[in-house]
Coordinates of C-alpha atoms in Angstrom, one line a residue:
X989 CA 64.8 50.9 -0.4
X990 CA 63.2 48.1 -2.4
X991 CA 60.9 48.6 -5.2
X992 CA 57.7 46.4 -5.5
X993 CA 57.7 43.8 -8.2
X994 CA 56.2 44.8 -11.5
X995 CA 52.7 43.6 -12.2
X996 CA 52.3 40.5 -14.3
X997 CA 51.7 40.9 -18.0
X998 CA 48.9 38.7 -19.5
X999 CA 51.5 36.3 -20.8
X1000 CA 53.0 35.9 -17.3
X1001 CA 49.7 35.4 -15.4
X1002 CA 49.6 32.1 -13.5
X1003 CA 47.3 29.6 -15.2
X1004 CA 43.9 29.1 -13.5
X1005 CA 43.0 25.5 -12.9
X1006 CA 40.8 24.1 -15.7
X1007 CA 37.2 23.3 -14.7
X1008 CA 36.5 19.7 -14.2
X1009 CA 34.8 18.1 -17.2
X1010 CA 31.0 17.6 -16.6
X1011 CA 30.1 14.0 -16.1
X1012 CA 27.2 13.2 -18.3
X1013 CA 26.8 9.8 -16.9
X1014 CA 26.5 11.2 -13.4
X1015 CA 23.7 13.5 -14.2
X1016 CA 21.8 10.8 -16.0
X1017 CA 22.4 8.4 -13.1
X1018 CA 21.0 11.1 -10.7
X1019 CA 17.8 11.5 -12.8
X1020 CA 17.3 7.8 -13.1
X1021 CA 18.0 7.3 -9.4
X1022 CA 15.5 10.0 -8.5
X1023 CA 12.9 8.4 -10.6
X1024 CA 13.5 5.0 -9.1
X1025 CA 13.2 6.5 -5.6
X1026 CA 9.9 8.2 -6.4
X1027 CA 8.6 5.0 -7.9
X1028 CA 9.5 3.0 -4.8
X1029 CA 8.0 5.6 -2.5
X1030 CA 4.8 5.7 -4.6
X1031 CA 4.5 1.9 -4.5
X1032 CA 5.1 1.8 -0.8
X1033 CA 2.4 4.4 -0.2
X1034 CA 0.0 2.7 -2.5
X1035 CA 0.6 -0.9 -1.3
X1036 CA 2.4 -0.8 2.0
X1037 CA 0.5 1.7 4.1
X1038 CA -2.9 0.0 4.0
X1039 CA -1.2 -3.3 5.0
X1040 CA 0.6 -1.6 7.9
X1041 CA -2.5 0.2 9.1
X1042 CA -4.7 -2.8 8.7
X1043 CA -7.1 -1.0 6.3
X1044 CA -7.0 -3.8 3.7
X1045 CA -10.0 -6.0 3.4
X1046 CA -9.7 -9.5 4.8
X1047 CA -10.0 -12.0 2.0
X1048 CA -10.8 -15.0 4.2
X1049 CA -11.3 -18.5 2.8
X1050 CA -14.3 -20.7 3.2
X1051 CA -14.2 -22.4 6.6
X1052 CA -12.3 -19.6 8.4
X1053 CA -13.9 -17.4 11.0
X1054 CA -14.0 -13.6 11.1
X1055 CA -15.2 -10.9 13.4
X1056 CA -17.1 -8.0 11.9
X1057 CA -17.0 -4.7 13.8
X1058 CA -17.6 -1.0 13.0
X1059 CA -20.4 0.8 11.1
X1060 CA -22.3 -0.9 8.3
X1061 CA -20.8 1.5 5.7
X1062 CA -17.2 0.8 6.8
X1063 CA -17.0 -2.6 8.6
X1064 CA -13.7 -3.9 9.9
X1065 CA -13.2 -7.6 9.3
X1066 CA -10.5 -9.6 11.1
X1067 CA -9.7 -13.3 10.8
X1068 CA -9.9 -15.1 14.2
X1069 CA -9.9 -18.6 15.6
X1070 CA -13.4 -20.2 15.4
X1071 CA -13.2 -21.3 19.0
X1072 CA -12.5 -17.8 20.3
X1073 CA -16.1 -17.1 21.4
X1074 CA -15.8 -13.4 20.4
X1075 CA -18.8 -11.3 19.8
X1076 CA -19.8 -10.8 16.2
X1077 CA -18.1 -14.1 15.2
X1078 CA -19.0 -15.4 11.7
X1079 CA -17.9 -18.5 9.8
X1080 CA -17.1 -17.9 6.1
X1081 CA -19.3 -20.3 4.1
X1082 CA -18.4 -19.2 0.6
X1083 CA -16.2 -16.5 -1.1
X1084 CA -17.4 -15.1 -4.4
X1085 CA -14.7 -13.2 -6.3
X1086 CA -15.1 -10.4 -8.8
X1087 CA -18.5 -9.2 -7.6
X1088 CA -20.4 -6.9 -5.2
X1089 CA -23.7 -8.8 -5.7
X1090 CA -24.8 -9.5 -2.1
X1091 CA -27.6 -11.8 -3.5
X1092 CA -25.0 -14.5 -4.4
X1093 CA -25.2 -15.7 -0.8
X1094 CA -28.9 -16.3 -0.9
X1095 CA -31.3 -15.6 2.0
X1096 CA -29.8 -18.1 4.4
X1097 CA -26.4 -16.4 4.8
X1098 CA -25.3 -12.9 5.6
X1099 CA -23.2 -11.2 2.9
X1100 CA -20.3 -8.7 3.1
X1101 CA -18.9 -7.1 0.0
X1102 CA -15.2 -5.9 0.1
X1103 CA -12.9 -4.2 -2.3
X1104 CA -9.3 -3.1 -2.4
X1105 CA -8.0 -1.7 -5.7
X1106 CA -9.2 -4.1 -8.4
X1107 CA -9.8 -7.0 -5.9
X1108 CA -13.5 -7.2 -5.1
X1109 CA -15.4 -10.1 -3.5
X1110 CA -18.3 -11.1 -1.3
X1111 CA -18.0 -13.1 1.9
X1112 CA -21.0 -15.3 2.6
X1113 CA -21.2 -15.6 6.4
X1114 CA -23.0 -17.7 9.0
X1115 CA -23.1 -16.4 12.6
X1116 CA -21.3 -18.8 14.9
X1117 CA -23.1 -18.0 18.1
X1118 CA -26.5 -16.6 17.1
X1119 CA -28.0 -14.1 19.5
X1120 CA -31.2 -15.3 21.0

């Protein structure tokens, strides 16, 4: 009959593998990377989504034509070809930046104030095909 081997004494115990040293640069890189990702996502939401959904105001130039649809408290403005013949077609006579003052267009033109973030302006409009 064979006898089982004697248990190891503390001096004879096999050495456990040493833990891997913590990588300080890796943890810092993860934090910085996480911050950059959050920043990019935040900017995309702030700037990108309105452009993708078409919710940004149209900053047309004088001489361009636009259509104005929707309710008076939330009009939708789209730039179109002046010869399109669409309903609610207006020609931009003048653009006045950095104001909401609808009186800058005078009595002879319609006025439409727009704002997106810090960009605010008034479009002075003439109806292309006036309704009779």
